[in-house]
PDB file of C-alpha atoms in Angstrom:
ATOM      1  CA  UNK A  30      72.568  13.193  22.418  1.00 42.00           C
ATOM      2  CA  UNK A  31      71.860  10.420  20.419  1.00 40.00           C
ATOM      3  CA  UNK A  32      74.473   9.105  18.057  1.00 41.00           C
ATOM      4  CA  UNK A  33      75.604  12.279  16.609  1.00 58.00           C
ATOM      5  CA  UNK A  34      72.841  15.036  16.510  1.00 67.00           C
ATOM      6  CA  UNK A  35      69.276  15.143  17.743  1.00 64.00           C
ATOM      7  CA  UNK A  36      66.541  15.237  15.092  1.00 56.00           C
ATOM      8  CA  UNK A  37      63.486  17.283  16.214  1.00 52.00           C
ATOM      9  CA  UNK A  38      60.159  16.979  14.484  1.00 46.00           C
ATOM     10  CA  UNK A  39      57.709  19.775  14.254  1.00 44.00           C
ATOM     11  CA  UNK A  40      56.122  20.098  17.612  1.00 40.00           C
ATOM     12  CA  UNK A  41      52.592  19.134  17.707  1.00 36.00           C
ATOM     13  CA  UNK A  42      51.676  18.022  20.864  1.00 30.00           C
ATOM     14  CA  UNK A  43      55.239  17.138  22.292  1.00 30.00           C
ATOM     15  CA  UNK A  44      58.936  17.345  21.347  1.00 31.00           C
ATOM     16  CA  UNK A  45      60.228  13.896  20.865  1.00 26.00           C
ATOM     17  CA  UNK A  46      63.922  13.270  20.109  1.00 31.00           C
ATOM     18  CA  UNK A  47      64.829  10.670  17.754  1.00 28.00           C
ATOM     19  CA  UNK A  48      67.922   9.135  16.386  1.00 29.00           C
ATOM     20  CA  UNK A  49      68.988  10.716  13.032  1.00 34.00           C
ATOM     21  CA  UNK A  50      68.192   8.566   9.995  1.00 32.00           C
ATOM     22  CA  UNK A  51      71.657   8.625   8.080  1.00 29.00           C
ATOM     23  CA  UNK A  52      70.191   7.195   5.093  1.00 30.00           C
ATOM     24  CA  UNK A  53      68.055  10.140   4.437  1.00 28.00           C
ATOM     25  CA  UNK A  54      69.571  13.099   2.415  1.00 30.00           C
ATOM     26  CA  UNK A  55      66.424  15.099   3.509  1.00 34.00           C
ATOM     27  CA  UNK A  56      63.406  14.244   5.636  1.00 34.00           C
ATOM     28  CA  UNK A  57      60.176  15.550   5.790  1.00 33.00           C
ATOM     29  CA  UNK A  58      57.986  14.990   8.915  1.00 31.00           C
ATOM     30  CA  UNK A  59      54.209  16.137   8.932  1.00 36.00           C
ATOM     31  CA  UNK A  60      54.495  19.776   7.934  1.00 41.00           C
ATOM     32  CA  UNK A  61      58.202  20.291   7.591  1.00 45.00           C
ATOM     33  CA  UNK A  62      58.996  23.165   5.541  1.00 69.00           C
ATOM     34  CA  UNK A  63      62.855  23.276   5.844  1.00 85.00           C
ATOM     35  CA  UNK A  64      65.457  21.591   8.059  1.00 92.00           C
ATOM     36  CA  UNK A  65      67.792  23.548  10.123  1.00 96.00           C
ATOM     37  CA  UNK A  66      71.217  22.321  11.862  1.00 97.00           C
ATOM     38  CA  UNK A  67      71.715  23.828  15.348  1.00 98.00           C
ATOM     39  CA  UNK A  68      75.057  23.821  16.567  1.00 98.00           C
ATOM     40  CA  UNK A  69      75.049  24.691  20.437  1.00 97.00           C
ATOM     41  CA  UNK A  70      76.746  23.264  23.237  1.00 96.00           C
ATOM     42  CA  UNK A  71      74.631  24.758  25.819  1.00 94.00           C
ATOM     43  CA  UNK A  72      71.299  22.824  26.473  1.00 94.00           C
ATOM     44  CA  UNK A  73      69.872  25.846  28.412  1.00 92.00           C
ATOM     45  CA  UNK A  74      69.954  27.749  25.118  1.00 92.00           C
ATOM     46  CA  UNK A  75      69.585  25.264  22.592  1.00 94.00           C
ATOM     47  CA  UNK A  76      66.206  23.434  23.835  1.00 92.00           C
ATOM     48  CA  UNK A  77      64.304  26.818  23.605  1.00 89.00           C
ATOM     49  CA  UNK A  78      65.648  27.612  20.186  1.00 91.00           C
ATOM     50  CA  UNK A  79      65.122  23.913  18.795  1.00 91.00           C
ATOM     51  CA  UNK A  80      61.531  24.086  20.241  1.00 86.00           C
ATOM     52  CA  UNK A  81      60.754  27.326  18.700  1.00 83.00           C
ATOM     53  CA  UNK A  82      61.917  26.662  15.093  1.00 85.00           C
ATOM     54  CA  UNK A  83      59.900  23.325  15.516  1.00 83.00           C
ATOM     55  CA  UNK A  84      56.882  25.134  16.421  1.00 75.00           C
ATOM     56  CA  UNK A  85      57.174  26.868  13.117  1.00 72.00           C
ATOM     57  CA  UNK A  86      56.893  23.619  11.215  1.00 73.00           C
ATOM     58  CA  UNK A  87      60.579  23.027  10.722  1.00 83.00           C
ATOM     59  CA  UNK A  88      62.629  20.154  11.299  1.00 90.00           C
ATOM     60  CA  UNK A  89      65.593  20.755  13.707  1.00 94.00           C
ATOM     61  CA  UNK A  90      68.683  18.703  14.394  1.00 96.00           C
ATOM     62  CA  UNK A  91      70.919  19.672  17.210  1.00 96.00           C
ATOM     63  CA  UNK A  92      74.730  19.173  17.607  1.00 97.00           C
ATOM     64  CA  UNK A  93      76.524  20.072  20.783  1.00 97.00           C
ATOM     65  CA  UNK A  94      80.031  19.736  19.269  1.00 97.00           C
ATOM     66  CA  UNK A  95      81.731  20.287  15.857  1.00 97.00           C
ATOM     67  CA  UNK A  96      82.275  16.697  15.757  1.00 96.00           C
ATOM     68  CA  UNK A  97      78.504  15.807  15.821  1.00 97.00           C
ATOM     69  CA  UNK A  98      77.813  18.818  13.221  1.00 97.00           C
ATOM     70  CA  UNK A  99      79.918  17.273  10.739  1.00 96.00           C
ATOM     71  CA  UNK A 100      78.406  13.989  11.462  1.00 95.00           C
ATOM     72  CA  UNK A 101      75.060  15.691  10.735  1.00 95.00           C
ATOM     73  CA  UNK A 102      76.184  17.311   7.634  1.00 94.00           C
ATOM     74  CA  UNK A 103      77.453  14.133   6.230  1.00 92.00           C
ATOM     75  CA  UNK A 104      74.022  12.560   6.498  1.00 92.00           C
ATOM     76  CA  UNK A 105      71.869  15.148   5.480  1.00 92.00           C
ATOM     77  CA  UNK A 106      71.305  18.464   3.697  1.00 91.00           C
ATOM     78  CA  UNK A 107      70.237  21.612   5.434  1.00 94.00           C
ATOM     79  CA  UNK A 108      68.562  24.851   4.467  1.00 92.00           C
ATOM     80  CA  UNK A 109      70.083  26.899   7.261  1.00 95.00           C
ATOM     81  CA  UNK A 110      72.601  26.574   9.999  1.00 98.00           C
ATOM     82  CA  UNK A 111      72.890  28.402  13.438  1.00 98.00           C
ATOM     83  CA  UNK A 112      76.305  27.925  14.517  1.00 98.00           C
ATOM     84  CA  UNK A 113      77.866  28.853  18.094  1.00 96.00           C
ATOM     85  CA  UNK A 114      81.437  30.148  18.146  1.00 94.00           C
ATOM     86  CA  UNK A 115      83.013  28.501  21.238  1.00 93.00           C
ATOM     87  CA  UNK A 116      82.272  24.997  21.216  1.00 96.00           C
ATOM     88  CA  UNK A 117      83.893  22.306  23.282  1.00 96.00           C
ATOM     89  CA  UNK A 118      86.096  20.960  20.561  1.00 96.00           C
ATOM     90  CA  UNK A 119      86.966  23.556  18.510  1.00 95.00           C
ATOM     91  CA  UNK A 120      86.125  27.410  16.993  1.00 95.00           C
ATOM     92  CA  UNK A 121      82.748  27.565  15.131  1.00 95.00           C
ATOM     93  CA  UNK A 122      84.538  30.148  12.762  1.00 95.00           C
ATOM     94  CA  UNK A 123      87.391  27.608  11.754  1.00 95.00           C
ATOM     95  CA  UNK A 124      84.865  25.295  11.112  1.00 96.00           C
ATOM     96  CA  UNK A 125      82.620  27.659   8.875  1.00 96.00           C
ATOM     97  CA  UNK A 126      85.638  28.520   7.007  1.00 96.00           C
ATOM     98  CA  UNK A 127      86.740  24.895   6.289  1.00 95.00           C
ATOM     99  CA  UNK A 128      82.849  24.599   5.088  1.00 94.00           C
ATOM    100  CA  UNK A 129      83.269  27.415   3.011  1.00 94.00           C
ATOM    101  CA  UNK A 130      86.422  26.095   1.596  1.00 92.00           C
ATOM    102  CA  UNK A 131      84.947  23.012   0.790  1.00 90.00           C
ATOM    103  CA  UNK A 132      82.302  24.662  -1.420  1.00 90.00           C
ATOM    104  CA  UNK A 133      79.339  24.337   1.027  1.00 92.00           C
ATOM    105  CA  UNK A 134      77.172  27.268   0.600  1.00 91.00           C
ATOM    106  CA  UNK A 135      74.422  26.486   3.063  1.00 94.00           C
ATOM    107  CA  UNK A 136      73.527  29.887   4.849  1.00 96.00           C
ATOM    108  CA  UNK A 137      74.797  30.183   8.311  1.00 97.00           C
ATOM    109  CA  UNK A 138      73.800  32.455  10.985  1.00 98.00           C
ATOM    110  CA  UNK A 139      76.536  32.640  13.704  1.00 97.00           C
ATOM    111  CA  UNK A 140      75.248  33.101  17.589  1.00 95.00           C
ATOM    112  CA  UNK A 141      77.846  34.972  19.360  1.00 90.00           C
ATOM    113  CA  UNK A 142      78.206  36.785  22.897  1.00 89.00           C
ATOM    114  CA  UNK A 143      80.633  39.091  21.228  1.00 87.00           C
ATOM    115  CA  UNK A 144      79.324  42.194  20.465  1.00 83.00           C
ATOM    116  CA  UNK A 145      82.365  44.426  19.567  1.00 88.00           C
ATOM    117  CA  UNK A 146      82.611  45.718  15.823  1.00 89.00           C
ATOM    118  CA  UNK A 147      85.617  43.811  14.952  1.00 91.00           C
ATOM    119  CA  UNK A 148      84.218  40.405  16.228  1.00 90.00           C
ATOM    120  CA  UNK A 149      81.054  40.819  14.144  1.00 89.00           C
ATOM    121  CA  UNK A 150      83.482  41.488  11.231  1.00 92.00           C
ATOM    122  CA  UNK A 151      85.527  38.611  11.781  1.00 92.00           C
ATOM    123  CA  UNK A 152      82.399  36.160  11.717  1.00 93.00           C
ATOM    124  CA  UNK A 153      81.098  37.779   8.475  1.00 93.00           C
ATOM    125  CA  UNK A 154      84.515  37.499   6.944  1.00 93.00           C
ATOM    126  CA  UNK A 155      84.664  33.831   8.238  1.00 94.00           C
ATOM    127  CA  UNK A 156      81.628  32.937   5.779  1.00 95.00           C
ATOM    128  CA  UNK A 157      78.674  33.667   7.918  1.00 96.00           C
ATOM    129  CA  UNK A 158      75.580  35.090   6.343  1.00 95.00           C
ATOM    130  CA  UNK A 159      74.397  36.986   9.544  1.00 96.00           C
ATOM    131  CA  UNK A 160      75.030  36.824  13.009  1.00 94.00           C
ATOM    132  CA  UNK A 161      72.844  37.378  16.190  1.00 95.00           C
ATOM    133  CA  UNK A 162      74.622  38.440  19.478  1.00 92.00           C
ATOM    134  CA  UNK A 163      73.592  36.718  22.798  1.00 91.00           C
ATOM    135  CA  UNK A 164      71.453  36.962  24.690  1.00 88.00           C
ATOM    136  CA  UNK A 165      68.838  37.501  21.945  1.00 87.00           C
ATOM    137  CA  UNK A 166      65.154  37.883  21.554  1.00 86.00           C
ATOM    138  CA  UNK A 167      63.545  34.861  20.087  1.00 84.00           C
ATOM    139  CA  UNK A 168      61.587  37.275  17.683  1.00 82.00           C
ATOM    140  CA  UNK A 169      64.783  38.910  16.254  1.00 87.00           C
ATOM    141  CA  UNK A 170      66.201  35.311  15.799  1.00 90.00           C
ATOM    142  CA  UNK A 171      63.309  34.566  13.783  1.00 86.00           C
ATOM    143  CA  UNK A 172      63.226  37.769  11.641  1.00 85.00           C
ATOM    144  CA  UNK A 173      67.102  37.115  10.960  1.00 90.00           C
ATOM    145  CA  UNK A 174      66.356  33.609   9.939  1.00 89.00           C
ATOM    146  CA  UNK A 175      63.528  34.825   7.537  1.00 85.00           C
ATOM    147  CA  UNK A 176      65.775  37.462   6.163  1.00 86.00           C
ATOM    148  CA  UNK A 177      68.783  35.286   5.364  1.00 90.00           C
ATOM    149  CA  UNK A 178      66.405  32.568   3.797  1.00 85.00           C
ATOM    150  CA  UNK A 179      64.878  35.108   1.572  1.00 80.00           C
ATOM    151  CA  UNK A 180      68.332  36.605   0.304  1.00 82.00           C
ATOM    152  CA  UNK A 181      69.168  32.809  -0.256  1.00 76.00           C
ATOM    153  CA  UNK A 182      65.947  32.258  -2.442  1.00 68.00           C
ATOM    154  CA  UNK A 183      64.324  29.954   0.247  1.00 53.00           C
ATOM    155  CA  UNK A 184      61.236  31.499   0.241  1.00 49.00           C
ATOM    156  CA  UNK A 185      59.426  29.461  -2.359  1.00 49.00           C
ATOM    157  CA  UNK A 186      59.934  26.318  -0.315  1.00 56.00           C
ATOM    158  CA  UNK A 187      58.343  27.589   2.515  1.00 70.00           C
ATOM    159  CA  UNK A 188      54.705  28.662   1.193  1.00 82.00           C
ATOM    160  CA  UNK A 189      52.008  26.744   2.832  1.00 87.00           C
ATOM    161  CA  UNK A 190      48.469  26.276   1.937  1.00 91.00           C
ATOM    162  CA  UNK A 191      45.604  26.575   4.523  1.00 93.00           C
ATOM    163  CA  UNK A 192      42.085  26.089   3.039  1.00 93.00           C
ATOM    164  CA  UNK A 193      42.019  29.067   0.600  1.00 95.00           C
ATOM    165  CA  UNK A 194      44.960  31.062   1.633  1.00 95.00           C
ATOM    166  CA  UNK A 195      48.584  30.779   1.091  1.00 94.00           C
ATOM    167  CA  UNK A 196      50.887  31.765   4.001  1.00 93.00           C
ATOM    168  CA  UNK A 197      54.657  32.750   3.275  1.00 88.00           C
ATOM    169  CA  UNK A 198      56.761  32.987   6.715  1.00 84.00           C
ATOM    170  CA  UNK A 199      59.586  34.370   4.822  1.00 79.00           C
ATOM    171  CA  UNK A 200      57.856  37.371   3.156  1.00 84.00           C
ATOM    172  CA  UNK A 201      55.490  37.823   6.082  1.00 87.00           C
ATOM    173  CA  UNK A 202      52.201  37.670   3.982  1.00 93.00           C
ATOM    174  CA  UNK A 203      49.069  35.785   3.490  1.00 96.00           C
ATOM    175  CA  UNK A 204      47.447  35.522   0.025  1.00 96.00           C
ATOM    176  CA  UNK A 205      43.625  35.283  -0.085  1.00 96.00           C
ATOM    177  CA  UNK A 206      42.103  35.437  -3.710  1.00 94.00           C
ATOM    178  CA  UNK A 207      45.366  37.031  -5.209  1.00 93.00           C
ATOM    179  CA  UNK A 208      45.066  39.592  -2.549  1.00 96.00           C
ATOM    180  CA  UNK A 209      48.691  39.792  -0.917  1.00 95.00           C
ATOM    181  CA  UNK A 210      48.305  40.694   2.645  1.00 96.00           C
ATOM    182  CA  UNK A 211      51.628  41.917   4.924  1.00 95.00           C
ATOM    183  CA  UNK A 212      51.601  40.612   8.530  1.00 94.00           C
ATOM    184  CA  UNK A 213      53.421  42.599  11.171  1.00 92.00           C
ATOM    185  CA  UNK A 214      55.940  40.426  13.485  1.00 87.00           C
ATOM    186  CA  UNK A 215      53.745  39.400  16.027  1.00 89.00           C
ATOM    187  CA  UNK A 216      50.712  38.715  13.499  1.00 93.00           C
ATOM    188  CA  UNK A 217      53.141  36.659  11.747  1.00 90.00           C
ATOM    189  CA  UNK A 218      54.493  34.872  15.004  1.00 87.00           C
ATOM    190  CA  UNK A 219      50.761  34.412  15.942  1.00 92.00           C
ATOM    191  CA  UNK A 220      49.537  33.036  12.816  1.00 94.00           C
ATOM    192  CA  UNK A 221      52.742  30.505  12.739  1.00 88.00           C
ATOM    193  CA  UNK A 222      51.672  29.080  16.244  1.00 88.00           C
ATOM    194  CA  UNK A 223      48.110  28.320  15.343  1.00 92.00           C
ATOM    195  CA  UNK A 224      48.794  27.032  11.796  1.00 90.00           C
ATOM    196  CA  UNK A 225      51.382  24.838  13.277  1.00 82.00           C
ATOM    197  CA  UNK A 226      48.566  22.987  15.189  1.00 86.00           C
ATOM    198  CA  UNK A 227      45.310  23.688  13.577  1.00 92.00           C
ATOM    199  CA  UNK A 228      42.135  22.938  15.481  1.00 93.00           C
ATOM    200  CA  UNK A 229      44.134  23.053  18.929  1.00 92.00           C
ATOM    201  CA  UNK A 230      43.328  25.335  21.368  1.00 94.00           C
ATOM    202  CA  UNK A 231      46.011  27.847  22.833  1.00 93.00           C
ATOM    203  CA  UNK A 232      45.326  29.352  25.992  1.00 93.00           C
ATOM    204  CA  UNK A 233      46.333  33.026  26.462  1.00 92.00           C
ATOM    205  CA  UNK A 234      49.283  32.176  28.732  1.00 89.00           C
ATOM    206  CA  UNK A 235      50.597  29.912  26.098  1.00 88.00           C
ATOM    207  CA  UNK A 236      50.484  32.567  23.452  1.00 90.00           C
ATOM    208  CA  UNK A 237      51.932  35.192  25.674  1.00 87.00           C
ATOM    209  CA  UNK A 238      54.949  32.760  26.407  1.00 81.00           C
ATOM    210  CA  UNK A 239      55.703  32.126  22.513  1.00 80.00           C
ATOM    211  CA  UNK A 240      54.963  35.752  21.526  1.00 83.00           C
ATOM    212  CA  UNK A 241      56.578  37.898  24.239  1.00 79.00           C
ATOM    213  CA  UNK A 242      60.011  37.755  25.814  1.00 68.00           C
ATOM    214  CA  UNK A 243      60.451  37.217  29.537  1.00 61.00           C
ATOM    215  CA  UNK A 244      61.729  40.834  29.932  1.00 62.00           C
ATOM    216  CA  UNK A 245      58.638  42.451  28.215  1.00 70.00           C
ATOM    217  CA  UNK A 246      55.573  43.748  30.117  1.00 76.00           C
ATOM    218  CA  UNK A 247      52.684  42.527  28.592  1.00 80.00           C
ATOM    219  CA  UNK A 248      49.103  44.057  29.102  1.00 85.00           C
ATOM    220  CA  UNK A 249      46.122  41.896  30.162  1.00 81.00           C
ATOM    221  CA  UNK A 250      44.495  42.337  26.508  1.00 90.00           C
ATOM    222  CA  UNK A 251      47.565  41.966  24.427  1.00 92.00           C
ATOM    223  CA  UNK A 252      46.701  38.586  23.157  1.00 94.00           C
ATOM    224  CA  UNK A 253      43.215  40.036  22.253  1.00 95.00           C
ATOM    225  CA  UNK A 254      44.539  42.814  20.243  1.00 95.00           C
ATOM    226  CA  UNK A 255      46.774  40.718  18.230  1.00 95.00           C
ATOM    227  CA  UNK A 256      44.214  38.146  17.772  1.00 97.00           C
ATOM    228  CA  UNK A 257      41.670  41.146  16.629  1.00 97.00           C
ATOM    229  CA  UNK A 258      44.503  42.200  14.272  1.00 97.00           C
ATOM    230  CA  UNK A 259      45.287  39.009  12.635  1.00 97.00           C
ATOM    231  CA  UNK A 260      41.408  38.468  12.051  1.00 97.00           C
ATOM    232  CA  UNK A 261      41.467  41.625   9.888  1.00 97.00           C
ATOM    233  CA  UNK A 262      44.052  40.173   7.690  1.00 97.00           C
ATOM    234  CA  UNK A 263      42.085  37.014   7.291  1.00 97.00           C
ATOM    235  CA  UNK A 264      38.663  38.514   6.244  1.00 96.00           C
ATOM    236  CA  UNK A 265      37.505  36.958   3.239  1.00 96.00           C
ATOM    237  CA  UNK A 266      39.059  33.739   3.811  1.00 96.00           C
ATOM    238  CA  UNK A 267      37.556  30.448   5.194  1.00 96.00           C
ATOM    239  CA  UNK A 268      40.274  30.513   7.930  1.00 96.00           C
ATOM    240  CA  UNK A 269      39.442  31.958  10.960  1.00 95.00           C
ATOM    241  CA  UNK A 270      40.558  32.286  14.557  1.00 97.00           C
ATOM    242  CA  UNK A 271      38.024  30.684  16.967  1.00 97.00           C
ATOM    243  CA  UNK A 272      37.341  32.079  20.489  1.00 96.00           C
ATOM    244  CA  UNK A 273      36.799  29.100  22.796  1.00 96.00           C
ATOM    245  CA  UNK A 274      35.040  30.709  25.903  1.00 94.00           C
ATOM    246  CA  UNK A 275      37.285  30.074  29.062  1.00 93.00           C
ATOM    247  CA  UNK A 276      40.136  28.203  27.360  1.00 96.00           C
ATOM    248  CA  UNK A 277      41.842  30.357  24.243  1.00 95.00           C
ATOM    249  CA  UNK A 278      41.620  30.402  20.658  1.00 97.00           C
ATOM    250  CA  UNK A 279      41.980  27.912  17.802  1.00 96.00           C
ATOM    251  CA  UNK A 280      42.557  27.916  13.826  1.00 96.00           C
ATOM    252  CA  UNK A 281      39.847  26.467  11.819  1.00 96.00           C
ATOM    253  CA  UNK A 282      38.792  26.664   8.249  1.00 92.00           C
ATOM    254  CA  UNK A 283      41.508  24.675   6.550  1.00 79.00           C
TER     255      UNK A 283
END
């Protein structure tokens, strides 16, 4: 950890932690759409979650304790907080309750290993907007993030233009010449990956790692199938997914 909270810029080619700039209330780096605070003491979980969100173009600050989380909140404004319950210096629910009493209304998704109904009710009554039970699939986490931000009116902040199309990850749509087209979950995730680094070639293995969980059985042609489906959604746009023979795929036309 670096002096309170790690600030992670969106991933282009590498993840580089830098010290938080305490003089900025909000910070836009590259194509940052939103800024998230991740409060989780387990580096084994925090790092992949942080990297996943950064791949989607978001800025992510990582705090391993409630004290560090408070430092981050004192220095910056966030669009969403991902909060663990059991932390080295206290209970995440009490921390959340204190934030709500202070009038802070930043959306919060609690990450918990407790699956009982009473535990989930307790989390929601503490002020959480949603919860996700550990261990979780990253696709579910992304879907819950989109849903919470959509309910809180965050969709307008995340619309991105690429060439002649508009992409909204929260509503899972691309708009081409006023024609709004819905993306299914993996089409959405695939487009987010490619759009995060236009022109960069992604191998099939790289795309598999980011589209599927470790427990899933993936067919040999799964990537071709999803690329084909996404290409159909982009028909009529200058944006296109190129096949680079022997290497993988890349997004061009922006």
